[in-house]
Amino acid sequence: MYEGTDFYCDVAIPAPRLLDVVHESDEVLAFHHTRPFWRHHVVVVPKRHIASFTTVTAADEPVVRELLAVVQQVARRAEEKHGEAAVLTNLGRYQDSKHLHVHVHSGPQRESSTITS
């Protein structure tokens, strides 16, 4: 079990081959959550470290634009396939992994899962 503070920089981005990848570009990675909280649960992250949605700067704009475009694509596919989708990001104490990431999910919550992100 991972016990660090930035799962994305430490594990996901360096080793995407270990993940069920939905999208990968030079700047953004999207993959099925390793411990999904909902039946359908994808996480979208920038490949370079940005701590949080609230720390985004003007210099981050190109990466964040691409991130949001990927979130939109993933959410659209989820909505088309499952009839519903939600988009969520956590901040402050809600944010287990201190790296900007966006959850796209649909379907009911899984009973035995807890979010680690």
mmCIF file with all atom_site columns, N, CA, C and O in Angstrom, residues 41-74:
data_model
loop_
_atom_site.group_PDB
_atom_site.id
_atom_site.type_symbol
_atom_site.label_atom_id
_atom_site.label_alt_id
_atom_site.label_comp_id
_atom_site.label_asym_id
_atom_site.label_entity_id
_atom_site.label_seq_id
_atom_site.pdbx_PDB_ins_code
_atom_site.Cartn_x
_atom_site.Cartn_y
_atom_site.Cartn_z
_atom_site.occupancy
_atom_site.B_iso_or_equiv
_atom_site.pdbx_formal_charge
_atom_site.auth_seq_id
_atom_site.auth_comp_id
_atom_site.auth_asym_id
_atom_site.auth_atom_id
_atom_site.pdbx_PDB_model_num
ATOM 1   N N  . HIS A 1 41 ? -14.615 4.732  -12.545 1.00 0.00 ? 41 HIS A N  1
ATOM 2   C CA . HIS A 1 41 ? -13.849 5.776  -11.855 1.00 0.00 ? 41 HIS A CA 1
ATOM 3   C C  . HIS A 1 41 ? -12.511 5.988  -12.561 1.00 0.00 ? 41 HIS A C  1
ATOM 4   O O  . HIS A 1 41 ? -11.631 5.123  -12.514 1.00 0.00 ? 41 HIS A O  1
ATOM 5   N N  . VAL A 1 42 ? -12.372 7.142  -13.204 1.00 0.00 ? 42 VAL A N  1
ATOM 6   C CA . VAL A 1 42 ? -11.150 7.502  -13.923 1.00 0.00 ? 42 VAL A CA 1
ATOM 7   C C  . VAL A 1 42 ? -10.534 8.717  -13.244 1.00 0.00 ? 42 VAL A C  1
ATOM 8   O O  . VAL A 1 42 ? -11.249 9.611  -12.775 1.00 0.00 ? 42 VAL A O  1
ATOM 9   N N  . VAL A 1 43 ? -9.217  8.758  -13.206 1.00 0.00 ? 43 VAL A N  1
ATOM 10  C CA . VAL A 1 43 ? -8.484  9.897  -12.649 1.00 0.00 ? 43 VAL A CA 1
ATOM 11  C C  . VAL A 1 43 ? -7.682  10.536 -13.783 1.00 0.00 ? 43 VAL A C  1
ATOM 12  O O  . VAL A 1 43 ? -7.047  9.838  -14.571 1.00 0.00 ? 43 VAL A O  1
ATOM 13  N N  . VAL A 1 44 ? -7.719  11.868 -13.854 1.00 0.00 ? 44 VAL A N  1
ATOM 14  C CA . VAL A 1 44 ? -6.988  12.619 -14.871 1.00 0.00 ? 44 VAL A CA 1
ATOM 15  C C  . VAL A 1 44 ? -6.000  13.534 -14.145 1.00 0.00 ? 44 VAL A C  1
ATOM 16  O O  . VAL A 1 44 ? -6.396  14.279 -13.247 1.00 0.00 ? 44 VAL A O  1
ATOM 17  N N  . VAL A 1 45 ? -4.714  13.445 -14.534 1.00 0.00 ? 45 VAL A N  1
ATOM 18  C CA . VAL A 1 45 ? -3.664  14.217 -13.853 1.00 0.00 ? 45 VAL A CA 1
ATOM 19  C C  . VAL A 1 45 ? -2.734  14.879 -14.856 1.00 0.00 ? 45 VAL A C  1
ATOM 20  O O  . VAL A 1 45 ? -2.478  14.329 -15.925 1.00 0.00 ? 45 VAL A O  1
ATOM 21  N N  . PRO A 1 46 ? -2.189  16.056 -14.502 1.00 0.00 ? 46 PRO A N  1
ATOM 22  C CA . PRO A 1 46 ? -1.106  16.598 -15.308 1.00 0.00 ? 46 PRO A CA 1
ATOM 23  C C  . PRO A 1 46 ? 0.163   15.803 -15.007 1.00 0.00 ? 46 PRO A C  1
ATOM 24  O O  . PRO A 1 46 ? 0.371   15.364 -13.868 1.00 0.00 ? 46 PRO A O  1
ATOM 25  N N  . LYS A 1 47 ? 0.997   15.600 -16.005 1.00 0.00 ? 47 LYS A N  1
ATOM 26  C CA . LYS A 1 47 ? 2.222   14.836 -15.784 1.00 0.00 ? 47 LYS A CA 1
ATOM 27  C C  . LYS A 1 47 ? 3.284   15.624 -15.036 1.00 0.00 ? 47 LYS A C  1
ATOM 28  O O  . LYS A 1 47 ? 4.169   15.031 -14.435 1.00 0.00 ? 47 LYS A O  1
ATOM 29  N N  . ARG A 1 48 ? 3.222   16.938 -15.098 1.00 0.00 ? 48 ARG A N  1
ATOM 30  C CA . ARG A 1 48 ? 4.164   17.700 -14.274 1.00 0.00 ? 48 ARG A CA 1
ATOM 31  C C  . ARG A 1 48 ? 3.453   18.089 -12.992 1.00 0.00 ? 48 ARG A C  1
ATOM 32  O O  . ARG A 1 48 ? 2.235   18.237 -12.953 1.00 0.00 ? 48 ARG A O  1
ATOM 33  N N  . HIS A 1 49 ? 4.209   18.243 -11.960 1.00 0.00 ? 49 HIS A N  1
ATOM 34  C CA . HIS A 1 49 ? 3.621   18.489 -10.650 1.00 0.00 ? 49 HIS A CA 1
ATOM 35  C C  . HIS A 1 49 ? 2.968   19.864 -10.571 1.00 0.00 ? 49 HIS A C  1
ATOM 36  O O  . HIS A 1 49 ? 3.614   20.886 -10.792 1.00 0.00 ? 49 HIS A O  1
ATOM 37  N N  . ILE A 1 50 ? 1.692   19.851 -10.282 1.00 0.00 ? 50 ILE A N  1
ATOM 38  C CA . ILE A 1 50 ? 0.927   21.031 -9.889  1.00 0.00 ? 50 ILE A CA 1
ATOM 39  C C  . ILE A 1 50 ? 0.229   20.587 -8.614  1.00 0.00 ? 50 ILE A C  1
ATOM 40  O O  . ILE A 1 50 ? -0.473  19.571 -8.606  1.00 0.00 ? 50 ILE A O  1
ATOM 41  N N  . ALA A 1 51 ? 0.434   21.285 -7.536  1.00 0.00 ? 51 ALA A N  1
ATOM 42  C CA . ALA A 1 51 ? -0.016  20.802 -6.225  1.00 0.00 ? 51 ALA A CA 1
ATOM 43  C C  . ALA A 1 51 ? -1.528  20.670 -6.106  1.00 0.00 ? 51 ALA A C  1
ATOM 44  O O  . ALA A 1 51 ? -2.022  19.712 -5.509  1.00 0.00 ? 51 ALA A O  1
ATOM 45  N N  . SER A 1 52 ? -2.277  21.608 -6.664  1.00 0.00 ? 52 SER A N  1
ATOM 46  C CA . SER A 1 52 ? -3.716  21.624 -6.416  1.00 0.00 ? 52 SER A CA 1
ATOM 47  C C  . SER A 1 52 ? -4.393  22.564 -7.405  1.00 0.00 ? 52 SER A C  1
ATOM 48  O O  . SER A 1 52 ? -3.744  23.424 -8.009  1.00 0.00 ? 52 SER A O  1
ATOM 49  N N  . PHE A 1 53 ? -5.683  22.447 -7.525  1.00 0.00 ? 53 PHE A N  1
ATOM 50  C CA . PHE A 1 53 ? -6.481  23.360 -8.347  1.00 0.00 ? 53 PHE A CA 1
ATOM 51  C C  . PHE A 1 53 ? -6.292  24.799 -7.882  1.00 0.00 ? 53 PHE A C  1
ATOM 52  O O  . PHE A 1 53 ? -6.246  25.719 -8.685  1.00 0.00 ? 53 PHE A O  1
ATOM 53  N N  . THR A 1 54 ? -6.147  24.996 -6.593  1.00 0.00 ? 54 THR A N  1
ATOM 54  C CA . THR A 1 54 ? -6.033  26.352 -6.051  1.00 0.00 ? 54 THR A CA 1
ATOM 55  C C  . THR A 1 54 ? -4.617  26.925 -6.138  1.00 0.00 ? 54 THR A C  1
ATOM 56  O O  . THR A 1 54 ? -4.414  28.086 -5.790  1.00 0.00 ? 54 THR A O  1
ATOM 57  N N  . THR A 1 55 ? -3.657  26.140 -6.607  1.00 0.00 ? 55 THR A N  1
ATOM 58  C CA . THR A 1 55 ? -2.298  26.663 -6.777  1.00 0.00 ? 55 THR A CA 1
ATOM 59  C C  . THR A 1 55 ? -1.936  26.886 -8.241  1.00 0.00 ? 55 THR A C  1
ATOM 60  O O  . THR A 1 55 ? -0.803  27.250 -8.540  1.00 0.00 ? 55 THR A O  1
ATOM 61  N N  . VAL A 1 56 ? -2.875  26.663 -9.143  1.00 0.00 ? 56 VAL A N  1
ATOM 62  C CA . VAL A 1 56 ? -2.620  26.850 -10.573 1.00 0.00 ? 56 VAL A CA 1
ATOM 63  C C  . VAL A 1 56 ? -2.230  28.303 -10.829 1.00 0.00 ? 56 VAL A C  1
ATOM 64  O O  . VAL A 1 56 ? -2.842  29.232 -10.296 1.00 0.00 ? 56 VAL A O  1
ATOM 65  N N  . THR A 1 57 ? -1.195  28.493 -11.640 1.00 0.00 ? 57 THR A N  1
ATOM 66  C CA . THR A 1 57 ? -0.737  29.832 -12.010 1.00 0.00 ? 57 THR A CA 1
ATOM 67  C C  . THR A 1 57 ? -0.910  30.038 -13.511 1.00 0.00 ? 57 THR A C  1
ATOM 68  O O  . THR A 1 57 ? -1.206  29.091 -14.257 1.00 0.00 ? 57 THR A O  1
ATOM 69  N N  . ALA A 1 58 ? -0.655  31.239 -13.972 1.00 0.00 ? 58 ALA A N  1
ATOM 70  C CA . ALA A 1 58 ? -0.741  31.544 -15.398 1.00 0.00 ? 58 ALA A CA 1
ATOM 71  C C  . ALA A 1 58 ? 0.219   30.657 -16.201 1.00 0.00 ? 58 ALA A C  1
ATOM 72  O O  . ALA A 1 58 ? -0.089  30.246 -17.323 1.00 0.00 ? 58 ALA A O  1
ATOM 73  N N  . ALA A 1 59 ? 1.358   30.326 -15.637 1.00 0.00 ? 59 ALA A N  1
ATOM 74  C CA . ALA A 1 59 ? 2.326   29.466 -16.324 1.00 0.00 ? 59 ALA A CA 1
ATOM 75  C C  . ALA A 1 59 ? 1.791   28.048 -16.532 1.00 0.00 ? 59 ALA A C  1
ATOM 76  O O  . ALA A 1 59 ? 2.235   27.341 -17.436 1.00 0.00 ? 59 ALA A O  1
ATOM 77  N N  . ASP A 1 60 ? 0.826   27.640 -15.712 1.00 0.00 ? 60 ASP A N  1
ATOM 78  C CA . ASP A 1 60 ? 0.239   26.304 -15.818 1.00 0.00 ? 60 ASP A CA 1
ATOM 79  C C  . ASP A 1 60 ? -0.906  26.237 -16.835 1.00 0.00 ? 60 ASP A C  1
ATOM 80  O O  . ASP A 1 60 ? -1.418  25.162 -17.117 1.00 0.00 ? 60 ASP A O  1
ATOM 81  N N  . GLU A 1 61 ? -1.298  27.386 -17.381 1.00 0.00 ? 61 GLU A N  1
ATOM 82  C CA . GLU A 1 61 ? -2.506  27.442 -18.215 1.00 0.00 ? 61 GLU A CA 1
ATOM 83  C C  . GLU A 1 61 ? -2.533  26.433 -19.357 1.00 0.00 ? 61 GLU A C  1
ATOM 84  O O  . GLU A 1 61 ? -3.543  25.737 -19.529 1.00 0.00 ? 61 GLU A O  1
ATOM 85  N N  . PRO A 1 62 ? -1.466  26.269 -20.150 1.00 0.00 ? 62 PRO A N  1
ATOM 86  C CA . PRO A 1 62 ? -1.549  25.299 -21.250 1.00 0.00 ? 62 PRO A CA 1
ATOM 87  C C  . PRO A 1 62 ? -1.809  23.864 -20.772 1.00 0.00 ? 62 PRO A C  1
ATOM 88  O O  . PRO A 1 62 ? -2.591  23.134 -21.372 1.00 0.00 ? 62 PRO A O  1
ATOM 89  N N  . VAL A 1 63 ? -1.167  23.476 -19.697 1.00 0.00 ? 63 VAL A N  1
ATOM 90  C CA . VAL A 1 63 ? -1.350  22.128 -19.155 1.00 0.00 ? 63 VAL A CA 1
ATOM 91  C C  . VAL A 1 63 ? -2.766  21.963 -18.600 1.00 0.00 ? 63 VAL A C  1
ATOM 92  O O  . VAL A 1 63 ? -3.421  20.942 -18.834 1.00 0.00 ? 63 VAL A O  1
ATOM 93  N N  . VAL A 1 64 ? -3.242  22.961 -17.885 1.00 0.00 ? 64 VAL A N  1
ATOM 94  C CA . VAL A 1 64 ? -4.581  22.877 -17.294 1.00 0.00 ? 64 VAL A CA 1
ATOM 95  C C  . VAL A 1 64 ? -5.651  22.874 -18.389 1.00 0.00 ? 64 VAL A C  1
ATOM 96  O O  . VAL A 1 64 ? -6.656  22.170 -18.280 1.00 0.00 ? 64 VAL A O  1
ATOM 97  N N  . ARG A 1 65 ? -5.437  23.627 -19.462 1.00 0.00 ? 65 ARG A N  1
ATOM 98  C CA . ARG A 1 65 ? -6.378  23.583 -20.589 1.00 0.00 ? 65 ARG A CA 1
ATOM 99  C C  . ARG A 1 65 ? -6.455  22.172 -21.165 1.00 0.00 ? 65 ARG A C  1
ATOM 100 O O  . ARG A 1 65 ? -7.528  21.656 -21.438 1.00 0.00 ? 65 ARG A O  1
ATOM 101 N N  . GLU A 1 66 ? -5.301  21.539 -21.357 1.00 0.00 ? 66 GLU A N  1
ATOM 102 C CA . GLU A 1 66 ? -5.301  20.168 -21.869 1.00 0.00 ? 66 GLU A CA 1
ATOM 103 C C  . GLU A 1 66 ? -5.939  19.216 -20.868 1.00 0.00 ? 66 GLU A C  1
ATOM 104 O O  . GLU A 1 66 ? -6.718  18.337 -21.247 1.00 0.00 ? 66 GLU A O  1
ATOM 105 N N  . LEU A 1 67 ? -5.623  19.387 -19.602 1.00 0.00 ? 67 LEU A N  1
ATOM 106 C CA . LEU A 1 67 ? -6.228  18.552 -18.561 1.00 0.00 ? 67 LEU A CA 1
ATOM 107 C C  . LEU A 1 67 ? -7.755  18.643 -18.628 1.00 0.00 ? 67 LEU A C  1
ATOM 108 O O  . LEU A 1 67 ? -8.444  17.622 -18.622 1.00 0.00 ? 67 LEU A O  1
ATOM 109 N N  . LEU A 1 68 ? -8.278  19.860 -18.712 1.00 0.00 ? 68 LEU A N  1
ATOM 110 C CA . LEU A 1 68 ? -9.737  20.026 -18.747 1.00 0.00 ? 68 LEU A CA 1
ATOM 111 C C  . LEU A 1 68 ? -10.343 19.465 -20.027 1.00 0.00 ? 68 LEU A C  1
ATOM 112 O O  . LEU A 1 68 ? -11.454 18.923 -20.004 1.00 0.00 ? 68 LEU A O  1
ATOM 113 N N  . ALA A 1 69 ? -9.621  19.536 -21.138 1.00 0.00 ? 69 ALA A N  1
ATOM 114 C CA . ALA A 1 69 ? -10.112 18.930 -22.376 1.00 0.00 ? 69 ALA A CA 1
ATOM 115 C C  . ALA A 1 69 ? -10.205 17.417 -22.237 1.00 0.00 ? 69 ALA A C  1
ATOM 116 O O  . ALA A 1 69 ? -11.181 16.794 -22.690 1.00 0.00 ? 69 ALA A O  1
ATOM 117 N N  . VAL A 1 70 ? -9.222  16.812 -21.596 1.00 0.00 ? 70 VAL A N  1
ATOM 118 C CA . VAL A 1 70 ? -9.254  15.361 -21.375 1.00 0.00 ? 70 VAL A CA 1
ATOM 119 C C  . VAL A 1 70 ? -10.373 15.007 -20.401 1.00 0.00 ? 70 VAL A C  1
ATOM 120 O O  . VAL A 1 70 ? -11.107 14.034 -20.613 1.00 0.00 ? 70 VAL A O  1
ATOM 121 N N  . VAL A 1 71 ? -10.536 15.780 -19.331 1.00 0.00 ? 71 VAL A N  1
ATOM 122 C CA . VAL A 1 71 ? -11.640 15.547 -18.395 1.00 0.00 ? 71 VAL A CA 1
ATOM 123 C C  . VAL A 1 71 ? -12.969 15.586 -19.155 1.00 0.00 ? 71 VAL A C  1
ATOM 124 O O  . VAL A 1 71 ? -13.841 14.727 -18.960 1.00 0.00 ? 71 VAL A O  1
ATOM 125 N N  . GLN A 1 72 ? -13.127 16.573 -20.033 1.00 0.00 ? 72 GLN A N  1
ATOM 126 C CA . GLN A 1 72 ? -14.359 16.685 -20.805 1.00 0.00 ? 72 GLN A CA 1
ATOM 127 C C  . GLN A 1 72 ? -14.578 15.442 -21.679 1.00 0.00 ? 72 GLN A C  1
ATOM 128 O O  . GLN A 1 72 ? -15.689 14.898 -21.733 1.00 0.00 ? 72 GLN A O  1
ATOM 129 N N  . GLN A 1 73 ? -13.543 14.966 -22.346 1.00 0.00 ? 73 GLN A N  1
ATOM 130 C CA . GLN A 1 73 ? -13.657 13.770 -23.198 1.00 0.00 ? 73 GLN A CA 1
ATOM 131 C C  . GLN A 1 73 ? -14.037 12.545 -22.377 1.00 0.00 ? 73 GLN A C  1
ATOM 132 O O  . GLN A 1 73 ? -14.914 11.770 -22.761 1.00 0.00 ? 73 GLN A O  1
ATOM 133 N N  . VAL A 1 74 ? -13.362 12.359 -21.249 1.00 0.00 ? 74 VAL A N  1
ATOM 134 C CA . VAL A 1 74 ? -13.634 11.194 -20.397 1.00 0.00 ? 74 VAL A CA 1
ATOM 135 C C  . VAL A 1 74 ? -15.057 11.270 -19.840 1.00 0.00 ? 74 VAL A C  1
ATOM 136 O O  . VAL A 1 74 ? -15.787 10.278 -19.831 1.00 0.00 ? 74 VAL A O  1
#
